[in-house]
mmCIF file of C-alpha atoms in Angstrom:
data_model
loop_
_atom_site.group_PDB
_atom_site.id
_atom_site.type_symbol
_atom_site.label_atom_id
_atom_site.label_comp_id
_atom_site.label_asym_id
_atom_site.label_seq_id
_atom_site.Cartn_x
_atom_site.Cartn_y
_atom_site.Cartn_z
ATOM 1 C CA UNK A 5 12.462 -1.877 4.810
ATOM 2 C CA UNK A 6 10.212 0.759 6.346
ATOM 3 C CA UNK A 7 10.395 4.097 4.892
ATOM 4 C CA UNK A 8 7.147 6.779 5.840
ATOM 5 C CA UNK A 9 6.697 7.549 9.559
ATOM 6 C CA UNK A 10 2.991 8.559 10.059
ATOM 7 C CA UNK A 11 1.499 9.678 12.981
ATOM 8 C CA UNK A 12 -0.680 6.532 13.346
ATOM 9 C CA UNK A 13 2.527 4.730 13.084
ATOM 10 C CA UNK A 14 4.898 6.410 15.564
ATOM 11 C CA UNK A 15 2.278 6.102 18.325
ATOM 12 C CA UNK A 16 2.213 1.848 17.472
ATOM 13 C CA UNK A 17 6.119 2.220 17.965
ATOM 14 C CA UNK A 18 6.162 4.398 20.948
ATOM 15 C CA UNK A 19 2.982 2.000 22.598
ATOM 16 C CA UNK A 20 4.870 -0.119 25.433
ATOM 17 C CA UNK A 21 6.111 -3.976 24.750
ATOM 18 C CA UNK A 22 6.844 -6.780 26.549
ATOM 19 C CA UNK A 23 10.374 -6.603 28.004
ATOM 20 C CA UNK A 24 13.032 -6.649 26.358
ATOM 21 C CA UNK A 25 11.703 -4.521 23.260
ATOM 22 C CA UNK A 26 15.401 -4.280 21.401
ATOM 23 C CA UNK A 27 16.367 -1.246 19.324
ATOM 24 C CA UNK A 28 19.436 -1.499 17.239
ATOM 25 C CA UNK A 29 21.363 1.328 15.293
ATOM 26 C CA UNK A 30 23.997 1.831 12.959
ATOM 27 C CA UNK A 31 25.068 4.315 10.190
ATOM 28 C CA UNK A 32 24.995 2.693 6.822
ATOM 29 C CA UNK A 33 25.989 4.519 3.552
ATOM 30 C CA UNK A 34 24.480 5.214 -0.628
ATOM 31 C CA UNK A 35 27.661 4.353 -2.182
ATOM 32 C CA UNK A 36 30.132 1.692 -2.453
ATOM 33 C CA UNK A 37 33.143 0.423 -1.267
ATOM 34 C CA UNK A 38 30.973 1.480 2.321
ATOM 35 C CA UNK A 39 28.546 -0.922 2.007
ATOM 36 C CA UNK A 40 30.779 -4.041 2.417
ATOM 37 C CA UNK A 41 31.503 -2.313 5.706
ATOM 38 C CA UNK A 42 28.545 -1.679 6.788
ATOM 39 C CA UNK A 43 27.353 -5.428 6.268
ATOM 40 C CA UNK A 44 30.021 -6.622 8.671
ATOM 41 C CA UNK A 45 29.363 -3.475 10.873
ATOM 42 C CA UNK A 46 25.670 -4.678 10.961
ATOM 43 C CA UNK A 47 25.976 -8.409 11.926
ATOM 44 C CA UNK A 48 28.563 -6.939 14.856
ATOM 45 C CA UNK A 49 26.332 -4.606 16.557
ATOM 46 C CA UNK A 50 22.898 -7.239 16.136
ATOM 47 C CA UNK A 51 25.410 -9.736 18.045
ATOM 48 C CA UNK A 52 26.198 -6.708 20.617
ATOM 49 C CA UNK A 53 22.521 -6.913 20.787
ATOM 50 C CA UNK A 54 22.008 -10.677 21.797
ATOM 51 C CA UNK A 55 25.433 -10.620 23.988
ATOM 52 C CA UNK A 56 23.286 -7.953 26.114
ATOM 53 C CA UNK A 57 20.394 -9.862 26.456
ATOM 54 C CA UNK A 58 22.122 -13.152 27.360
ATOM 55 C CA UNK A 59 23.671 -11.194 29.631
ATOM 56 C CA UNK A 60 20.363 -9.399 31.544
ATOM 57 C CA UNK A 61 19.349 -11.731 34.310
ATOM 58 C CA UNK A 62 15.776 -10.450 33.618
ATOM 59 C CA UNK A 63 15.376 -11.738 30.131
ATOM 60 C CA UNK A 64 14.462 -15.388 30.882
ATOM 61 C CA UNK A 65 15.543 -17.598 28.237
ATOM 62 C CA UNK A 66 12.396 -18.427 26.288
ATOM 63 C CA UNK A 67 12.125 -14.840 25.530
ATOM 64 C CA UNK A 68 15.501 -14.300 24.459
ATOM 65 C CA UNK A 69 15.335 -16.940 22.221
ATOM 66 C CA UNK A 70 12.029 -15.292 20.567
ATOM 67 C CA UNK A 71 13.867 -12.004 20.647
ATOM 68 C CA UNK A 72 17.244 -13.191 19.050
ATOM 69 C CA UNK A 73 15.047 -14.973 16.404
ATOM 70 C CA UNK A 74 13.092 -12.046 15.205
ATOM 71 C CA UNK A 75 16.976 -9.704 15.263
ATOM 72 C CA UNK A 76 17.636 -12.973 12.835
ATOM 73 C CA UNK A 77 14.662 -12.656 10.892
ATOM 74 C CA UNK A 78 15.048 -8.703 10.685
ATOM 75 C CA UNK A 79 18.562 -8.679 9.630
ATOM 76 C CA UNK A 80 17.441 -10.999 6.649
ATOM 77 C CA UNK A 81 15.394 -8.471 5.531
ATOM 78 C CA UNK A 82 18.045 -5.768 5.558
ATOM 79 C CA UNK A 83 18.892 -5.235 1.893
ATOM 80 C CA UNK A 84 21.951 -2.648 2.027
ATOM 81 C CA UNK A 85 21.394 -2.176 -1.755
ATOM 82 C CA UNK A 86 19.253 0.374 -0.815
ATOM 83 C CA UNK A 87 20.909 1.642 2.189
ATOM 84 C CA UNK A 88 20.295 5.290 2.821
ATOM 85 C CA UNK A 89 22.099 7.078 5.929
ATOM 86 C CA UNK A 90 20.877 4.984 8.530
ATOM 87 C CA UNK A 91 19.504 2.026 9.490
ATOM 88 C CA UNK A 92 17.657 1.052 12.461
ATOM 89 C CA UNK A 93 15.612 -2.190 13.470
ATOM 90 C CA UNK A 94 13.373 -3.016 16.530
ATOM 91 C CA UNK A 95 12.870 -6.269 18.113
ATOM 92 C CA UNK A 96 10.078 -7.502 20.807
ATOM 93 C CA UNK A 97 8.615 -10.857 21.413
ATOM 94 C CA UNK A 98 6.517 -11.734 18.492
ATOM 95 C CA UNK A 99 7.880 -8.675 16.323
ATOM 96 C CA UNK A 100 9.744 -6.865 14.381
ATOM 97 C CA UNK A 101 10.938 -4.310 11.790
ATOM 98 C CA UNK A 102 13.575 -2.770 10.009
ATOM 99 C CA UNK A 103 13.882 1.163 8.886
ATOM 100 C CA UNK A 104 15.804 2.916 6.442
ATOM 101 C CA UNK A 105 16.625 6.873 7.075
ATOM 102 C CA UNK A 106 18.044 9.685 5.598
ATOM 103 C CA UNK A 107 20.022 10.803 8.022
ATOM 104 C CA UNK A 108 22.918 9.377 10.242
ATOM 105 C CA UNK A 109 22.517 7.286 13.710
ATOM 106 C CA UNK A 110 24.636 6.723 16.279
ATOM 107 C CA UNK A 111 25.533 2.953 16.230
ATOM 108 C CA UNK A 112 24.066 1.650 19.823
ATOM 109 C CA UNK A 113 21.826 -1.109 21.477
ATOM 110 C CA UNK A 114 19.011 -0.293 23.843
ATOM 111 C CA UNK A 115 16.851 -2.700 25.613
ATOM 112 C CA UNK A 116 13.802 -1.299 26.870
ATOM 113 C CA UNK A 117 10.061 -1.867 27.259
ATOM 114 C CA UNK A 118 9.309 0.864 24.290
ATOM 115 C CA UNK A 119 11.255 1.163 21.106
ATOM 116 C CA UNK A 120 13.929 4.084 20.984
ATOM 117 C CA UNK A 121 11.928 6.355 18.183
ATOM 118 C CA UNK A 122 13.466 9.777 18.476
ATOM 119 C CA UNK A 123 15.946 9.419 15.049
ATOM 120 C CA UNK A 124 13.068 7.807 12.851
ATOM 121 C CA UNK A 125 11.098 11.083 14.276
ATOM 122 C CA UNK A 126 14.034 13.552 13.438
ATOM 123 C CA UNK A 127 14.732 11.875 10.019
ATOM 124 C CA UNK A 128 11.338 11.954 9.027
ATOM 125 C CA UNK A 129 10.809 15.758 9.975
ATOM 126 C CA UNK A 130 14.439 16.697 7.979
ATOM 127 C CA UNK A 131 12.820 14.970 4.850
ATOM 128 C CA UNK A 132 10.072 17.229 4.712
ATOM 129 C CA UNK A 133 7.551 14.732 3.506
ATOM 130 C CA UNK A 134 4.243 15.526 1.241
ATOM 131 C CA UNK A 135 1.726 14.331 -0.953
ATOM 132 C CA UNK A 136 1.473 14.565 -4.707
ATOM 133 C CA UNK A 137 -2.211 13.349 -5.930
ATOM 134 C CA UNK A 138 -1.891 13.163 -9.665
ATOM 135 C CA UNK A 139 -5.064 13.763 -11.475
ATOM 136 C CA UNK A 140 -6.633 12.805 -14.793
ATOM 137 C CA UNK A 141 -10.211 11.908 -16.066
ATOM 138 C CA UNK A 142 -10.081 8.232 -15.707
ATOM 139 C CA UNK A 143 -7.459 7.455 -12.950
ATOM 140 C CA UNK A 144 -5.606 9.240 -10.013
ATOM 141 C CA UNK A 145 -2.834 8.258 -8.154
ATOM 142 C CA UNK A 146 -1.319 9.154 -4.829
ATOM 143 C CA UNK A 147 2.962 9.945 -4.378
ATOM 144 C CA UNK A 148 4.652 9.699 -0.837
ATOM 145 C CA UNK A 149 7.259 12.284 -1.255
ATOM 146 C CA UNK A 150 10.289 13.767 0.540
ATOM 147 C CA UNK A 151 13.469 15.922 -0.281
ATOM 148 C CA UNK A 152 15.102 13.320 -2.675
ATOM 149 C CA UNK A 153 12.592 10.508 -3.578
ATOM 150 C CA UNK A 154 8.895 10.180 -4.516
ATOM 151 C CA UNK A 155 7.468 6.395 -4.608
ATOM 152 C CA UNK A 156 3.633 5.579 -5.410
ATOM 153 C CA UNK A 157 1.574 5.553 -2.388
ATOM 154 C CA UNK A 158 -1.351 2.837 -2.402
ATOM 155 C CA UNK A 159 -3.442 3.192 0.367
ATOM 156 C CA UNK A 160 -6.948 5.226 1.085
ATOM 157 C CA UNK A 161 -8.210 3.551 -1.826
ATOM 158 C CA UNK A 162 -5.122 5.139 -4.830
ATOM 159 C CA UNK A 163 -4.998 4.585 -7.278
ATOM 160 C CA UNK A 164 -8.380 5.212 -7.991
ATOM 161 C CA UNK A 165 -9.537 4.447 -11.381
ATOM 162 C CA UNK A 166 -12.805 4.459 -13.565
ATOM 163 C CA UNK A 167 -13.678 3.627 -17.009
ATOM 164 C CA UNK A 168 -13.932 7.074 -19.200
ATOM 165 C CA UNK A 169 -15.059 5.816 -22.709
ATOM 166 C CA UNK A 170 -18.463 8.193 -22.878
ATOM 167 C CA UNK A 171 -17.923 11.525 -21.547
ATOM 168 C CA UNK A 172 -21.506 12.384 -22.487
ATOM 169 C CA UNK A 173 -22.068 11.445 -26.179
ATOM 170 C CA UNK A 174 -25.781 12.926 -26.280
ATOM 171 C CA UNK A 175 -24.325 16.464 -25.025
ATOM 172 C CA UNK A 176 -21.290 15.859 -27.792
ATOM 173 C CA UNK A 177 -24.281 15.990 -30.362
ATOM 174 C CA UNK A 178 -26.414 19.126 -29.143
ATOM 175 C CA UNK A 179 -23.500 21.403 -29.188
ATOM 176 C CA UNK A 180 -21.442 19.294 -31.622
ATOM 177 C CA UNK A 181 -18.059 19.294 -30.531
ATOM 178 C CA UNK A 182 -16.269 17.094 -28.410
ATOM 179 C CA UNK A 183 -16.791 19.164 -24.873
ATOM 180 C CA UNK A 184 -13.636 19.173 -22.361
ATOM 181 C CA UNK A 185 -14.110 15.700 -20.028
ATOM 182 C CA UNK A 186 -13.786 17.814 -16.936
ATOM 183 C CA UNK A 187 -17.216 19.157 -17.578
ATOM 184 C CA UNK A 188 -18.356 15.829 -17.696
ATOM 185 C CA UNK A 189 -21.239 15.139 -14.198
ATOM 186 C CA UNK A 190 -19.655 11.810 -13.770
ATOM 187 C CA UNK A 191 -16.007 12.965 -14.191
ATOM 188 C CA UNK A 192 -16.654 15.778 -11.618
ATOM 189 C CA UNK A 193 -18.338 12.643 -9.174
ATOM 190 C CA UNK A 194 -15.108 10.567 -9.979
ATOM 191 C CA UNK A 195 -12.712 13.584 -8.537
ATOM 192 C CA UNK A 196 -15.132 14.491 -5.696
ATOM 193 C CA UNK A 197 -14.534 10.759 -4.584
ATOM 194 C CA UNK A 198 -11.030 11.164 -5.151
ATOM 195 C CA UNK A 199 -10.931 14.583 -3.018
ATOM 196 C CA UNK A 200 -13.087 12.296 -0.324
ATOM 197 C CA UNK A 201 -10.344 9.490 -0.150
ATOM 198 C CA UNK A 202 -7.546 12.741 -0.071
ATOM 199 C CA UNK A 203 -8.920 14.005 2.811
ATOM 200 C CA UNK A 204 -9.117 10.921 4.858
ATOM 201 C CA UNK A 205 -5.249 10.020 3.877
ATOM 202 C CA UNK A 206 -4.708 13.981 4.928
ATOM 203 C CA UNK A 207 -6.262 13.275 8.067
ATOM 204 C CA UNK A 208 -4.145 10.449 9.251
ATOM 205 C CA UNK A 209 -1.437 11.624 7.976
ATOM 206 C CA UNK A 210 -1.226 15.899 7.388
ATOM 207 C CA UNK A 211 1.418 17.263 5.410
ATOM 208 C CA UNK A 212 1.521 19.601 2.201
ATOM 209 C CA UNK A 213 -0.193 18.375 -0.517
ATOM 210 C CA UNK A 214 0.780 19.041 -4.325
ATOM 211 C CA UNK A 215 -2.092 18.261 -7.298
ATOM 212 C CA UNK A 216 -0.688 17.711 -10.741
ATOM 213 C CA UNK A 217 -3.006 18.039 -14.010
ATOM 214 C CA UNK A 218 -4.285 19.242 -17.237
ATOM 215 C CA UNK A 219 -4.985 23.022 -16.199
ATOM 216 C CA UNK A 220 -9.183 21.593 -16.544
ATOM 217 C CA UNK A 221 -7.930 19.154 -13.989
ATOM 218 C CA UNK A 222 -6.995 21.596 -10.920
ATOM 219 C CA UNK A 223 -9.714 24.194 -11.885
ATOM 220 C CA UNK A 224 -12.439 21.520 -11.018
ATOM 221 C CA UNK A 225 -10.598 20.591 -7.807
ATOM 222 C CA UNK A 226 -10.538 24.039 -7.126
ATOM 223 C CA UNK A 227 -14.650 23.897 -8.019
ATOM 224 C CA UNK A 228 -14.656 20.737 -5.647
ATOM 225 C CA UNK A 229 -13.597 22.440 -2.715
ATOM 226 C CA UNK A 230 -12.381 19.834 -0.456
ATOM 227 C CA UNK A 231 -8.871 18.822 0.697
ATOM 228 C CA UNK A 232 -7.782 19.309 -2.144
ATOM 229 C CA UNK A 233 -8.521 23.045 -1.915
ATOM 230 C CA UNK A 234 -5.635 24.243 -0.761
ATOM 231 C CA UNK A 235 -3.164 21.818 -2.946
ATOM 232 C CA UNK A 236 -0.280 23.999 -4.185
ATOM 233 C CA UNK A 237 -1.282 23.322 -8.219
ATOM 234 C CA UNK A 238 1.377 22.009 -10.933
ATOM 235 C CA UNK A 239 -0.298 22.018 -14.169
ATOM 236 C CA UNK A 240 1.181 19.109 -15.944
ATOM 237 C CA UNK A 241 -0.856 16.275 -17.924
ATOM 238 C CA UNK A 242 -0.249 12.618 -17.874
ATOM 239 C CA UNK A 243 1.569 11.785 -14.528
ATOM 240 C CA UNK A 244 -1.805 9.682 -13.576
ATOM 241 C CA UNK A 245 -0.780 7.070 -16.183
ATOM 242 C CA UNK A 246 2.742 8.161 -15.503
ATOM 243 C CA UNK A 247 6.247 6.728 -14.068
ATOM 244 C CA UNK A 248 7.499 7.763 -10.807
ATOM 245 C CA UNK A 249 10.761 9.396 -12.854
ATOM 246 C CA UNK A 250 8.444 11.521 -14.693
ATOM 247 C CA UNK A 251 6.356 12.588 -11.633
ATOM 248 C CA UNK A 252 9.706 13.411 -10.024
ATOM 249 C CA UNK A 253 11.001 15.540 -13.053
ATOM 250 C CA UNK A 254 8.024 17.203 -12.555
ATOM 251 C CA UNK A 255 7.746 17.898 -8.793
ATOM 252 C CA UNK A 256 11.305 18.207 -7.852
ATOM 253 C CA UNK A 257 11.730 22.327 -10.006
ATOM 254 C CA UNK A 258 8.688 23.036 -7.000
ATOM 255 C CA UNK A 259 9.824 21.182 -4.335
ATOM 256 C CA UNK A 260 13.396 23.194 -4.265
ATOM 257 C CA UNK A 261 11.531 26.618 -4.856
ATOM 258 C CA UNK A 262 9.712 25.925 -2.000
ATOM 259 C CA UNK A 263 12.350 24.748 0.349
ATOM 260 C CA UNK A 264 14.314 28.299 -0.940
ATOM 261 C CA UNK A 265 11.313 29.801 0.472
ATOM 262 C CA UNK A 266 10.884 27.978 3.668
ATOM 263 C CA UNK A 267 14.695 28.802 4.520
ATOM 264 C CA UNK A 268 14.450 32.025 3.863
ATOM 265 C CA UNK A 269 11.053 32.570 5.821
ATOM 266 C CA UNK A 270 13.027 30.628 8.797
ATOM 267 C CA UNK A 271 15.755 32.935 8.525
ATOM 268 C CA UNK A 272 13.614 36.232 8.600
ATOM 269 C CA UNK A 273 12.211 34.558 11.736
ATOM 270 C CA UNK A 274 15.474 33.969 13.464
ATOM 271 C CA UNK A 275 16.581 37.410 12.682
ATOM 272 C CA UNK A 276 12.920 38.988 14.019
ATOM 273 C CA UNK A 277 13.708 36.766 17.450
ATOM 274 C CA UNK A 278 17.069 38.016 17.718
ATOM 275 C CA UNK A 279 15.780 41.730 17.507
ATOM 276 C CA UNK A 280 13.139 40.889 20.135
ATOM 277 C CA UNK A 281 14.881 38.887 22.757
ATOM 278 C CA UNK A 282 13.300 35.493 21.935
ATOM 279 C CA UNK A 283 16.216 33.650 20.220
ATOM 280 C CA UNK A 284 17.959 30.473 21.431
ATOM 281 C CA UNK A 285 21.692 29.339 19.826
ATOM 282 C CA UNK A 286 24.109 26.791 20.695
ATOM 283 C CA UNK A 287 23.216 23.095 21.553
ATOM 284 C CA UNK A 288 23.343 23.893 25.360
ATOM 285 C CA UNK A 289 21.209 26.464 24.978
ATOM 286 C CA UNK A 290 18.525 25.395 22.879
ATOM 287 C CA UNK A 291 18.372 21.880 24.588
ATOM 288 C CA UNK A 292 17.768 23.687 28.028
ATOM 289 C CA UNK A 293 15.117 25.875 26.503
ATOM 290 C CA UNK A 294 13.316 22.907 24.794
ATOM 291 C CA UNK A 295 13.337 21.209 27.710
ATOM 292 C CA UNK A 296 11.413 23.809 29.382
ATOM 293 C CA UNK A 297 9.374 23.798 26.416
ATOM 294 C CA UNK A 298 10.037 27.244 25.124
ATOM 295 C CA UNK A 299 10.825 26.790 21.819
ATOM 296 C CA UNK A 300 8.030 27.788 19.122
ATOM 297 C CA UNK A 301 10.418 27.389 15.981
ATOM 298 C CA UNK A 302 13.703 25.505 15.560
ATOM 299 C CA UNK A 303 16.176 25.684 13.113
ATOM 300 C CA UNK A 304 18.651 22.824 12.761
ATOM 301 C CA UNK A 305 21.241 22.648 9.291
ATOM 302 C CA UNK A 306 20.860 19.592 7.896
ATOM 303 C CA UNK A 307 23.920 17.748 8.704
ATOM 304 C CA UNK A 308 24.790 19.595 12.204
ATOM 305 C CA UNK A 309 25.746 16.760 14.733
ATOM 306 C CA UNK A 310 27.341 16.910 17.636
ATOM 307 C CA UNK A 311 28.547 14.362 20.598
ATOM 308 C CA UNK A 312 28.000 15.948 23.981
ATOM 309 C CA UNK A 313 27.250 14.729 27.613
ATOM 310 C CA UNK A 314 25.583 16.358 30.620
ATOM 311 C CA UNK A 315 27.126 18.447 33.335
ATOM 312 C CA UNK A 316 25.391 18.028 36.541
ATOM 313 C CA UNK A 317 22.152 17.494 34.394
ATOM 314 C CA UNK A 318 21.694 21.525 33.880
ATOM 315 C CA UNK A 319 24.403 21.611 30.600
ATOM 316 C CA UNK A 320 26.072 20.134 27.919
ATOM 317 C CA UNK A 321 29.576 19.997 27.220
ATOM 318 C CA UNK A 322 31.357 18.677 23.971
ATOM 319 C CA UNK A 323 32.416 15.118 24.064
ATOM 320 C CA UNK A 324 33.986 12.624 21.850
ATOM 321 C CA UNK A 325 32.284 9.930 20.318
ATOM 322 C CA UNK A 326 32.608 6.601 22.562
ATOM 323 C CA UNK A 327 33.130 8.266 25.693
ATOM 324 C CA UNK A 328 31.590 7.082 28.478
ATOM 325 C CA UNK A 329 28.019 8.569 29.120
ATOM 326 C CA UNK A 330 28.610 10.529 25.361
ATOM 327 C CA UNK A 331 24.741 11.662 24.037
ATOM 328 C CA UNK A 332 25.490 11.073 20.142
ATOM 329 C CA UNK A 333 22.213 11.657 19.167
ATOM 330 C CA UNK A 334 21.840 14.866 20.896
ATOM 331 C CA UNK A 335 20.398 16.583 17.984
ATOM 332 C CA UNK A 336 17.412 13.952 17.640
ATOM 333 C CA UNK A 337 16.698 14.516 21.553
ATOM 334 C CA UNK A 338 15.836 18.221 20.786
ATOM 335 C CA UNK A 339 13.839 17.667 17.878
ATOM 336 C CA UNK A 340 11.686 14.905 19.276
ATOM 337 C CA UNK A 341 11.158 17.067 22.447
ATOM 338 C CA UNK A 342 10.317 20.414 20.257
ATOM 339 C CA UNK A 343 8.107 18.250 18.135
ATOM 340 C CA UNK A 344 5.888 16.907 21.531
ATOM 341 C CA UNK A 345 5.736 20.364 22.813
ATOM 342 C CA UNK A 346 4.495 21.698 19.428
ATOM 343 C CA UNK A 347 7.079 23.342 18.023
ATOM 344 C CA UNK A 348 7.468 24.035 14.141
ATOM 345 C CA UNK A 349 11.216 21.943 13.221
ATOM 346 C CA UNK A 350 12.806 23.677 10.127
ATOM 347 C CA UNK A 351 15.972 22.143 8.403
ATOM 348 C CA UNK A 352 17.943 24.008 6.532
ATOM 349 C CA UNK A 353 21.283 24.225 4.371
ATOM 350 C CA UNK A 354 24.646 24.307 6.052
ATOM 351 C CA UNK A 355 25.795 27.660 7.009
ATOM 352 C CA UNK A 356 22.192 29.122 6.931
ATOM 353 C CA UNK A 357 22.805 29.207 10.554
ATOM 354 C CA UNK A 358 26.040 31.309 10.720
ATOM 355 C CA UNK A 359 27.179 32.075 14.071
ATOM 356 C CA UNK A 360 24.045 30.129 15.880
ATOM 357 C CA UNK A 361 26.684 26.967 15.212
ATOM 358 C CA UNK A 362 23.912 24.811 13.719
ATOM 359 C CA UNK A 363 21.133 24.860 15.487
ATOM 360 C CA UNK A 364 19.076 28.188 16.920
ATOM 361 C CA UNK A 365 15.366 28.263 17.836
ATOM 362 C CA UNK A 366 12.589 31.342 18.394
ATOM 363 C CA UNK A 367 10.948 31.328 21.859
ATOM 364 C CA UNK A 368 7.604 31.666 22.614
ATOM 365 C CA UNK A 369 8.708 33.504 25.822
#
């Protein structure tokens, strides 16, 4: 199952497919006795899926077959042992794929000619993801990390590796001691290539990076320069040769501090808009405003849903779940659209928001 959204990756998903391109949801659950349920609940709404293509007159019958053979094929793959909050899987002629997400879906089919992408997009912005390059004289590895997992990343070329058994013996006997490895010339190249293959990994994918290390370690990546230049630093040794519990011990103490930080920065933001006239609160009025693209910051707690439906297309009034023409996914809209028009998307504990009901954004005007 599909975890890490990356840019290059949401624009192959959003590119348009042959019709029918089939995306199915449904909320799934971390703990047992739910995931029994949500087995049963699964195999219902993938044969919702083929009952609505059987029953499109456009979907000839070749492709239907192709489509309700890669739904089989995808819901093989679905391993609930590892279900998270949601679960969502697309379908197209000749494709498929199946993604696991932090946060709740709505359960619903939607045949289309692109896939439906706006909860892997609001899921992946409410795990905050980052990078953790770990750093030592011989090898360096590369984390993918959000809010409550890290797993080794291998791509751009991690882990990168070398064979360190030297370090300079003629310079060990002029000054006769055994001199730090990081002031080794061919240590230094080894990091400068890692800092290369950073940057390229950075550039298809930005998000903060953290560098862990002997303190020798992040003072010559500091010397370096590169992407790596503006790594927030965690001087701790080993986690190059280490397990991904022991990088996570390590990285999690930083990771909270900094998500204190980032709520309370958002907050000071909110309160600054307020005092100046450029502050948006409600769902109604933040989804109007993000329509218009307006909205330079927005602030969502993490577990605010809502069901709502439109009113004449200018407003949003509550709804129950099920109803007819119901918008369960409301939330997701408004951070998909914020995140095309350029917006910053900040989630944040429940209650941060306070009277703002969940979800509040700064204007840019």
């Amino acid at each position: 199952m599909e975890h890490a959204l990356s840019p290059t990756t949401l624009t192959e998903l959003r590119r348009p497919r042959p019709y029918p391109a089939v995306s199915v949801l449904t909320p799934t659950h971390r703990r047992e006795p739910y995931r029994a349920q949500d087995q049963v609940r699964l195999r219902n709404v993938v044969a919702a899926a083929k009952k609505q293509l059987e029953a499109d007159p456009s979907v000839t019958r070749e492709r239907r077959t192709e489509v309700e053979r890669q739904l089989d094929q995808a819901l093989a793959e679905v391993d609930l042992t590892y279900a998270e909050d949601g679960l969502v899987i697309f379908a197209a002629p000749g494709e498929h794929q199946v993604w696991s997400l932090a946060r709740t879906v709505p359960e619903r089919v939607v045949l289309s000619d692109t896939f439906l992408t706006r909860n892997l997009v609001s899921a992946h912005a409410a795990e905050r993801p980052y990078w953790v390059l770990s750093v030592s004289a011989d090898r360096v590895t590369l984390w993918n990390g959000s809010l409550d997992r890290i797993t080794e990343a291998r791509i751009g070329g991690f882990p990168l590796t070398r064979r360190a058994e030297n370090f300079d013996p003629e310079r060990r006997e002029q000054i006769g001691d055994s001199p730090s490895k990081f002031r080794d010339e061919d240590t230094r190249h080894f990091l400068k290539d890692a800092d290369s293959a950073m940057s390229a990994v950075l550039r298809r994918d930005p998000r903060t990076l953290y560098a862990t290390g002997e303190p020798a370690a992040l003072s010559l990546l500091d010397e370096i320069g590169g992407a790596t230049k503006d790594a927030v630093h965690i001087p701790h040794g080993g986690l190059a040769h280490g397990t991904r519990e022991a990088v996570w011990q390590a990285i999690q103490p930083v990771i909270a501090a900094e998500a204190r930080k980032d709520t309370d920065a958002v907050a000071r933001e909110l309160e600054s808009a307020m005092g100046h006239k450029a502050f948006a609160a409600g769902v109604d009025e933040v989804w109007r405003s993000a329509r218009e693209g307006r909205i330079r910051l927005l602030a969502v707690e993490e577990n605010y849903r809502v069901t709502v439906r439109g009113e004449g297309g200018d407003h949003l009034i509550p709804a129950e779940s099920g109803e007819l023409d119901a918008r369960e996914d409301i939330v997701d809209e408004i951070v998909e659209q914020c995140l095309e028009t350029g917006a910053q998307v900040r989630f944040v504990p429940d209650g941060t928001l306070g009277d703002a009901q969940g979800i509040a954004g700064v204007l840019r005007y």
